PDB file of C-alpha atoms in Angstrom:
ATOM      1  CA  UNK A   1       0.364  -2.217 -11.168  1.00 90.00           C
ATOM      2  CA  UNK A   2       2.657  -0.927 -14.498  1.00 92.00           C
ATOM      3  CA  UNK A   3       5.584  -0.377 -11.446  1.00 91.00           C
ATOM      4  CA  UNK A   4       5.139  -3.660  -9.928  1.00 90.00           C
ATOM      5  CA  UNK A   5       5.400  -5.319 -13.097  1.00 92.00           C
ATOM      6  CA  UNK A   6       8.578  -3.665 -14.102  1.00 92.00           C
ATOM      7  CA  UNK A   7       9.747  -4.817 -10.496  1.00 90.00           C
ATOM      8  CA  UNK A   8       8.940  -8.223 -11.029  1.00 90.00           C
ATOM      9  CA  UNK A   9      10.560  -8.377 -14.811  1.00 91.00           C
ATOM     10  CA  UNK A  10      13.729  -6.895 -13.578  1.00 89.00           C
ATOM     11  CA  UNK A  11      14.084  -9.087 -10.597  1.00 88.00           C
ATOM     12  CA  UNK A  12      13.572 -11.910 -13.183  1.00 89.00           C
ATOM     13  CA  UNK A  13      15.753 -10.559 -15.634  1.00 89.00           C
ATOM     14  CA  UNK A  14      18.355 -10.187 -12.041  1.00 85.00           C
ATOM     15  CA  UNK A  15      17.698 -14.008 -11.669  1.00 84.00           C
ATOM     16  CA  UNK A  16      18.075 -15.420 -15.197  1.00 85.00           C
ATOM     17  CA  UNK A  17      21.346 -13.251 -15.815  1.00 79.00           C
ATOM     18  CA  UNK A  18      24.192 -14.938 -15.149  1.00 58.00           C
ATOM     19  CA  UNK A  19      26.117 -12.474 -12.452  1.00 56.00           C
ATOM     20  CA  UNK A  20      29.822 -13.562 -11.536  1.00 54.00           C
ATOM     21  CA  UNK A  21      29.822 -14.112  -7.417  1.00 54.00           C
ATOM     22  CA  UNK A  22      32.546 -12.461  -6.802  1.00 49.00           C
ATOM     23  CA  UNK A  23      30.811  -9.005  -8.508  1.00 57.00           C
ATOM     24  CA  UNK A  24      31.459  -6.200  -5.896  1.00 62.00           C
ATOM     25  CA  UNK A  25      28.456  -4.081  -4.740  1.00 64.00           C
ATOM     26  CA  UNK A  26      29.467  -1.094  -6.731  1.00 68.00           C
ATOM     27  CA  UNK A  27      29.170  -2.970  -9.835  1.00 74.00           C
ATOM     28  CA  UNK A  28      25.831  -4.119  -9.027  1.00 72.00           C
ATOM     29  CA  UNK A  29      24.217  -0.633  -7.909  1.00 75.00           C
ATOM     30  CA  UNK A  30      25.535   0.794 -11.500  1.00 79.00           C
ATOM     31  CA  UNK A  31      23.617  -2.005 -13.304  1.00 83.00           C
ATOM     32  CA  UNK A  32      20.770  -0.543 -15.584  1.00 87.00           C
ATOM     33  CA  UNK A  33      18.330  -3.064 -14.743  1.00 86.00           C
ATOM     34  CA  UNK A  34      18.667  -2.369 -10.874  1.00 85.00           C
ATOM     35  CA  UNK A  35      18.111   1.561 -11.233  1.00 88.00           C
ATOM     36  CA  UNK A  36      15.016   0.456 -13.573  1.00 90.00           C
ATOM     37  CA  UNK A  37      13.992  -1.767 -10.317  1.00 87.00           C
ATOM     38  CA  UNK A  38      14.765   1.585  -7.708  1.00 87.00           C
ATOM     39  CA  UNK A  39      12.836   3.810  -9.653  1.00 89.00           C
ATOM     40  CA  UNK A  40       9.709   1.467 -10.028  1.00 90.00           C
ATOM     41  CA  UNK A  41       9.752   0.249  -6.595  1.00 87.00           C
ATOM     42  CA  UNK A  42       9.850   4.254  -5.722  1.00 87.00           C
ATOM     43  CA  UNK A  43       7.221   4.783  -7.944  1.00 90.00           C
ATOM     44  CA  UNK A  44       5.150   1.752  -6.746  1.00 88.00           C
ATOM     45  CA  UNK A  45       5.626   3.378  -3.222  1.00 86.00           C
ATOM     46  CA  UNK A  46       4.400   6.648  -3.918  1.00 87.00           C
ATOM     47  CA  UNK A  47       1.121   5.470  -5.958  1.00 87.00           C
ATOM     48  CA  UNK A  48       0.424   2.858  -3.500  1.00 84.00           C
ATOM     49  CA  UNK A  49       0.218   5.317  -0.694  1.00 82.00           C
ATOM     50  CA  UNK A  50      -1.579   8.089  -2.830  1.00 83.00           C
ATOM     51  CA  UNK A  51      -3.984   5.159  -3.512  1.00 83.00           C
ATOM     52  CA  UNK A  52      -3.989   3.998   0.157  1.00 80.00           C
ATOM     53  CA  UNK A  53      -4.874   7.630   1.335  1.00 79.00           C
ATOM     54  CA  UNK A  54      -7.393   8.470  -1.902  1.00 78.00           C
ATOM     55  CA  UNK A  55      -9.654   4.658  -0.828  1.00 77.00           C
ATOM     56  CA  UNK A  56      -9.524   5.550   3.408  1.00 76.00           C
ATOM     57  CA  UNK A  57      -9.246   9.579   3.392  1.00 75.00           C
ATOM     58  CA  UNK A  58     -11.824  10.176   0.599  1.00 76.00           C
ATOM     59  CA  UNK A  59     -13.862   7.490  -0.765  1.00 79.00           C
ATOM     60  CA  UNK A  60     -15.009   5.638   2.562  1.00 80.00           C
ATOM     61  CA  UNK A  61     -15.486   9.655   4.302  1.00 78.00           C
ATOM     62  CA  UNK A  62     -18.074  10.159   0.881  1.00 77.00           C
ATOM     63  CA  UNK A  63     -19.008   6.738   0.988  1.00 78.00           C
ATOM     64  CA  UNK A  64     -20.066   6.779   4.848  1.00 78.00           C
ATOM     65  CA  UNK A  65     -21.572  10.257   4.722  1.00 75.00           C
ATOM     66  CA  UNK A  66     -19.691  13.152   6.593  1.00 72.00           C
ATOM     67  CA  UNK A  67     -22.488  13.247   9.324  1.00 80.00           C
ATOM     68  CA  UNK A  68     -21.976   9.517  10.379  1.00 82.00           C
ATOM     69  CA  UNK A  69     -19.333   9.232  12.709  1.00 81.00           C
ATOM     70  CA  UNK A  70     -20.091   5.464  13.710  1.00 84.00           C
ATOM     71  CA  UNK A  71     -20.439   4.131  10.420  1.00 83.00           C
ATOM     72  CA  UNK A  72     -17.521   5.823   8.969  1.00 82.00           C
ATOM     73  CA  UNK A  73     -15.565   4.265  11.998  1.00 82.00           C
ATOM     74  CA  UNK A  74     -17.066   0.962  11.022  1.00 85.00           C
ATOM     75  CA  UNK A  75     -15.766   1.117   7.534  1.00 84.00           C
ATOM     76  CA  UNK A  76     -12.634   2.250   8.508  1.00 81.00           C
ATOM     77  CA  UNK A  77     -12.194  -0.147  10.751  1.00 83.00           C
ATOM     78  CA  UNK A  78     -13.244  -3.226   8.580  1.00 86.00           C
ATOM     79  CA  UNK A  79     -10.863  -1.415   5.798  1.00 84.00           C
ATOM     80  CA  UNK A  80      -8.084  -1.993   8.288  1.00 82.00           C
ATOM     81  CA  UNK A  81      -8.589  -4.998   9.404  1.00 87.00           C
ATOM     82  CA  UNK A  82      -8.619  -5.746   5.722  1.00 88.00           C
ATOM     83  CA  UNK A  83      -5.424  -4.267   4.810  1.00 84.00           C
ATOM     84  CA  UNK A  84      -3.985  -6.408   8.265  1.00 85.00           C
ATOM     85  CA  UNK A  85      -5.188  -9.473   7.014  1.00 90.00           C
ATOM     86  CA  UNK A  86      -4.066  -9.542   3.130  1.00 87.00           C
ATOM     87  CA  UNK A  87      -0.433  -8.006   4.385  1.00 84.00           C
ATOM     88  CA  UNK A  88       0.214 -11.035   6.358  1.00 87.00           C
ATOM     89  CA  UNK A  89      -1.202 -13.508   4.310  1.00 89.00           C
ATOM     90  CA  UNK A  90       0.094 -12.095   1.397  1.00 87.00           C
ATOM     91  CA  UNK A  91       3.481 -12.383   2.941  1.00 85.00           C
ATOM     92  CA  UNK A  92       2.996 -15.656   4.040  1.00 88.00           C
ATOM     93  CA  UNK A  93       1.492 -17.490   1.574  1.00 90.00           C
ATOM     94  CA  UNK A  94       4.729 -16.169  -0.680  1.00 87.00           C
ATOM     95  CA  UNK A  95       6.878 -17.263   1.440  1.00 86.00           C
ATOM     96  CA  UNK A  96       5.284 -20.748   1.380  1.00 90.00           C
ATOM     97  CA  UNK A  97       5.651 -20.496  -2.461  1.00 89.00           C
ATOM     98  CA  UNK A  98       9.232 -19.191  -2.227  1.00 87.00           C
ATOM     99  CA  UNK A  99       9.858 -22.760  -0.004  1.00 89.00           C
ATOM    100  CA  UNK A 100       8.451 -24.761  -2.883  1.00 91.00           C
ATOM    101  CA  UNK A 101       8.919 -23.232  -5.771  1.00 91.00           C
ATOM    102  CA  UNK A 102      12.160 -21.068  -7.261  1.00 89.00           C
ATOM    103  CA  UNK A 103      11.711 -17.164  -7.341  1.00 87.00           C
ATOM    104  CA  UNK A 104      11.111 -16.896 -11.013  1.00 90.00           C
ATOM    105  CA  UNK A 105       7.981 -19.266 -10.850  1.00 91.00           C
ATOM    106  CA  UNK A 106       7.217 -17.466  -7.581  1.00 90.00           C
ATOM    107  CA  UNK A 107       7.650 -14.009  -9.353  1.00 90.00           C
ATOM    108  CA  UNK A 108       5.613 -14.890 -12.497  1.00 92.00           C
ATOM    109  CA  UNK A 109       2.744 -16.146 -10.399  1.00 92.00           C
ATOM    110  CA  UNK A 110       2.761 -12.906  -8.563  1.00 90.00           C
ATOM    111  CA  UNK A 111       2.526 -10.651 -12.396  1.00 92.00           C
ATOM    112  CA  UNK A 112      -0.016 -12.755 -13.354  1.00 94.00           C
ATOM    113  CA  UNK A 113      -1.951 -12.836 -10.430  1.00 92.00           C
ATOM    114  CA  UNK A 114      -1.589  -8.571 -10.788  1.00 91.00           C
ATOM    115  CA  UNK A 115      -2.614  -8.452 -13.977  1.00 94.00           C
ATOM    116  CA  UNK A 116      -5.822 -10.707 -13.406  1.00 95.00           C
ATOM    117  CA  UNK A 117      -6.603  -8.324 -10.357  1.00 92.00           C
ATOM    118  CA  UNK A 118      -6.091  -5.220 -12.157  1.00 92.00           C
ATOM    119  CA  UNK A 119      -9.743  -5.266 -14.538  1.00 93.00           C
ATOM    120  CA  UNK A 120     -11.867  -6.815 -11.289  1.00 94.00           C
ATOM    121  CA  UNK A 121     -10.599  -3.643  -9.472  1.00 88.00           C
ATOM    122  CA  UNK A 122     -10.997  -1.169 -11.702  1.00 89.00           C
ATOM    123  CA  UNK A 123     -15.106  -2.773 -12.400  1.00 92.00           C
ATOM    124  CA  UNK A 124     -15.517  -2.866  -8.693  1.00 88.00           C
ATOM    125  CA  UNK A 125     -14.654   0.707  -8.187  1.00 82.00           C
ATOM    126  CA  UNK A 126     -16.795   1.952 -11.126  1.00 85.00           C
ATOM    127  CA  UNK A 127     -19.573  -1.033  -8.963  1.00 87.00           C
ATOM    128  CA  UNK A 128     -19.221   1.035  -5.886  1.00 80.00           C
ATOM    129  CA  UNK A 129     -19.566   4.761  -7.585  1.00 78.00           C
ATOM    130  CA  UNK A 130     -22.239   3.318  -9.377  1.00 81.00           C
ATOM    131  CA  UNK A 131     -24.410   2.079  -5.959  1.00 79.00           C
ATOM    132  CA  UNK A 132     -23.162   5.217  -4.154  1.00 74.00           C
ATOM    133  CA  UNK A 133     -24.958   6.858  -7.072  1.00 73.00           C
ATOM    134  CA  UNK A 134     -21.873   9.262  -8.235  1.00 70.00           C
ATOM    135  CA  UNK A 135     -20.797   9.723  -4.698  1.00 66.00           C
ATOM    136  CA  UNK A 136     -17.038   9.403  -5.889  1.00 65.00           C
ATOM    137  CA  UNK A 137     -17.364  11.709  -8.308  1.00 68.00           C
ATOM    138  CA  UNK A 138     -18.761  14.674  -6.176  1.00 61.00           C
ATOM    139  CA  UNK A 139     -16.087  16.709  -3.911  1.00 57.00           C
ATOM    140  CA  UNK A 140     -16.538  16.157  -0.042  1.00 53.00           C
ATOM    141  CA  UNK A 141     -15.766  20.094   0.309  1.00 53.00           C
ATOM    142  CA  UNK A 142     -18.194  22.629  -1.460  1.00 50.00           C
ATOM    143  CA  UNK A 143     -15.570  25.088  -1.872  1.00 47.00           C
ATOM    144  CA  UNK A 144     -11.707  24.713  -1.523  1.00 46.00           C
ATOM    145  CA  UNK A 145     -11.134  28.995  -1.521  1.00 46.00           C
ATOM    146  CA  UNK A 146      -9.898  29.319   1.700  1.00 49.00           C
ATOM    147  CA  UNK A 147      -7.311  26.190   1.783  1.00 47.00           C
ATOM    148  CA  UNK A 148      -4.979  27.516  -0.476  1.00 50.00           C
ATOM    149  CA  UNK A 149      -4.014  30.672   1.412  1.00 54.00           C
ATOM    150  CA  UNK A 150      -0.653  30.442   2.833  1.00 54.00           C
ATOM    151  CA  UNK A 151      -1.467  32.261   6.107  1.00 56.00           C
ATOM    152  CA  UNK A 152      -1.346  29.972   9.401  1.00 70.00           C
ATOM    153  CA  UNK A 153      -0.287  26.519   7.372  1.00 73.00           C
ATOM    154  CA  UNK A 154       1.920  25.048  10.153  1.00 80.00           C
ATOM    155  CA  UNK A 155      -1.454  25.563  12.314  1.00 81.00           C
ATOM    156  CA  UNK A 156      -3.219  24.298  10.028  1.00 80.00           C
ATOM    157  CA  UNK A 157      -1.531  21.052   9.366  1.00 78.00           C
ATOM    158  CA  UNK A 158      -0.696  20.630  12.987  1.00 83.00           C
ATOM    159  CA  UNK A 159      -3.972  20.470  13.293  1.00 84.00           C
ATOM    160  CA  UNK A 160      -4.910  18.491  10.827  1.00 82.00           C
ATOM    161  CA  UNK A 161      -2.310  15.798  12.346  1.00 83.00           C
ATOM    162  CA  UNK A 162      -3.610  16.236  15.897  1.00 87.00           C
ATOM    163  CA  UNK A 163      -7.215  15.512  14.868  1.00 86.00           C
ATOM    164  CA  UNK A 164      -5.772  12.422  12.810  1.00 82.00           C
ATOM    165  CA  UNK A 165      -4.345  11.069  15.786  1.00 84.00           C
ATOM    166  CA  UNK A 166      -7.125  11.758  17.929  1.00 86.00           C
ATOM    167  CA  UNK A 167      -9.654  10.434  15.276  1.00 84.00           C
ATOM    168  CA  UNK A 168      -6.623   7.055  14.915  1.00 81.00           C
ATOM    169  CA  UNK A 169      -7.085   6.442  18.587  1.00 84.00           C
ATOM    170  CA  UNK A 170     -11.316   6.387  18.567  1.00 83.00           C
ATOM    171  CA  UNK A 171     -10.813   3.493  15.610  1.00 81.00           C
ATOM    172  CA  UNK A 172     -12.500   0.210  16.670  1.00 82.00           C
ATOM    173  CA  UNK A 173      -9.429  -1.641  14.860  1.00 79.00           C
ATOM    174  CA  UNK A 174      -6.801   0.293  17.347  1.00 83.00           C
ATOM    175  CA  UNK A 175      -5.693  -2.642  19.583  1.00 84.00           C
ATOM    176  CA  UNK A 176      -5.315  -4.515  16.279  1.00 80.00           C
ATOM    177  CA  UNK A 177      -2.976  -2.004  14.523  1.00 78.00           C
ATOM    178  CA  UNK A 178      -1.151  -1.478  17.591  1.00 81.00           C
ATOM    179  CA  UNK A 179      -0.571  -5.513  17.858  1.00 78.00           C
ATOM    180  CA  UNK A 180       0.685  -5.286  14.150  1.00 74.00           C
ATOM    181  CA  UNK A 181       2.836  -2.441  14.491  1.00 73.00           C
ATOM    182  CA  UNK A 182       4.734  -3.729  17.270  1.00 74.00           C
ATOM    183  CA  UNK A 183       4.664  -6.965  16.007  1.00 69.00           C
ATOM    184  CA  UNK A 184       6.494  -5.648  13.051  1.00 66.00           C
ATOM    185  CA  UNK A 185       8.589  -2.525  15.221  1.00 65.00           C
ATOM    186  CA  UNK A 186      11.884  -3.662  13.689  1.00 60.00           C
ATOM    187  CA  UNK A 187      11.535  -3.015   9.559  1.00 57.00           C
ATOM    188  CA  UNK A 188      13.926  -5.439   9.050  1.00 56.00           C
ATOM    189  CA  UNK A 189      11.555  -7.969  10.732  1.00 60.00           C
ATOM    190  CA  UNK A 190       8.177  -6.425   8.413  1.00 59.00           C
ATOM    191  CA  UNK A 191       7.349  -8.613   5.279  1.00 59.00           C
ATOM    192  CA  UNK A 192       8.677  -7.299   2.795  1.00 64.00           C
ATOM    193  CA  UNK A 193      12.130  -7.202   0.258  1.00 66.00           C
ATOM    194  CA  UNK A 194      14.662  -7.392   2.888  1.00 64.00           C
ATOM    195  CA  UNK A 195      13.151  -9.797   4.596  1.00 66.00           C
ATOM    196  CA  UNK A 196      12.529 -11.904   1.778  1.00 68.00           C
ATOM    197  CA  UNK A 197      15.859 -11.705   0.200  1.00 69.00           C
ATOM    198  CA  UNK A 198      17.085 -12.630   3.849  1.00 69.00           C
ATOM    199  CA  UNK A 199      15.265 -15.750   4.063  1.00 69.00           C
ATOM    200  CA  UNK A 200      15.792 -16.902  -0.088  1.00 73.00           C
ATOM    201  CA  UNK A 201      19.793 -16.545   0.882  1.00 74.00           C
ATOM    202  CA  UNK A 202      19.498 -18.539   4.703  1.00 75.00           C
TER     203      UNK A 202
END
């Protein structure tokens, strides 16, 4: 949320400065406010995928219970279909906004909204561990000895990768990701920055 923010306040800062149009590229990638941006967006990245694989690797496996294949595919598939559904409204509804309203409004509206969000998630997590009765708190594997060891790692992560496919394909959501995925095959077509910036310049 802290790298989003930054994001947001530098791309506002961007949008209130005054920039000559004829300022080359070069120029523009040496600004300090657009490394700021870089490294937050990086940042916001790397978190948000840590985070993505902490709630759908972790929590909803200790959640579901090891032992229950079909309700941990249930929660992994509504989890999913979840994910699909705020990614393209999300998109869409601020692109709506981005028709009506100038960036900076559009922008501010998005911090605020991320700061509002930020206390409801952080009670609903401590909710959930508190239902699940500590269940986030306790490690899904007894003892962690034996994963350290270097011997056989490409096996074992080719493994690992084979039985995440495998499990990927069993998902009752599959036919849905698969839609959204090649709905989205070009990145330039995905919602996201360059798409957006594409559209505020057209």
């Amino acid at each position: 949320t802290a790298a989003q923010l930054i994001s947001a306040g530098m791309i506002i800062y961007a949008l209130n400065r005054a920039t000559p149009a004829a300022a080359s590229a070069a120029s523009l990638l040496l600004q300090p406010w657009f490394i700021v941006l870089v490294l937050a967006g990086a940042i916001e990245r790397l978190t948000g995928l840590a985070s993505g694989v902490a709630f759908e690797r972790d929590w909803v496996v200790l959640l579901a219970g090891t032992n229950r294949p079909i309700a941990l595919a249930r929660a992994n598939a509504m989890l999913s279909r979840v994910d699909l559904l705020c990614e393209i409204a999300g998109a869409s509804i601020f692109g709506v906004l981005l028709s009506m309203f100038d960036p900076v409004k559009c922008l501010k509206l998005a911090a605020a909204l991320m700061i509002c969000t930020l206390p409801v998630l952080i009670l609903l997590v401590c909710l959930t561990d508190k239902l699940s009765k500590g269940a986030l708190e306790r490690p899904r594997h007894p003892t962690t000895s034996g994963l350290c060891q270097p011997g056989n790692l490409i096996e074992r992560v080719l493994d690992a990768i084979s039985r995440g496919w495998v499990q990927y394909s069993r998902q009752p959501v599959l036919p849905a990701s698969l839609a959204y995925v090649l709905l989205y095959f070009n990145a330039v077509l995905g919602p996201g920055g360059l798409m957006t910036s594409f559209l505020t310049n057209r």
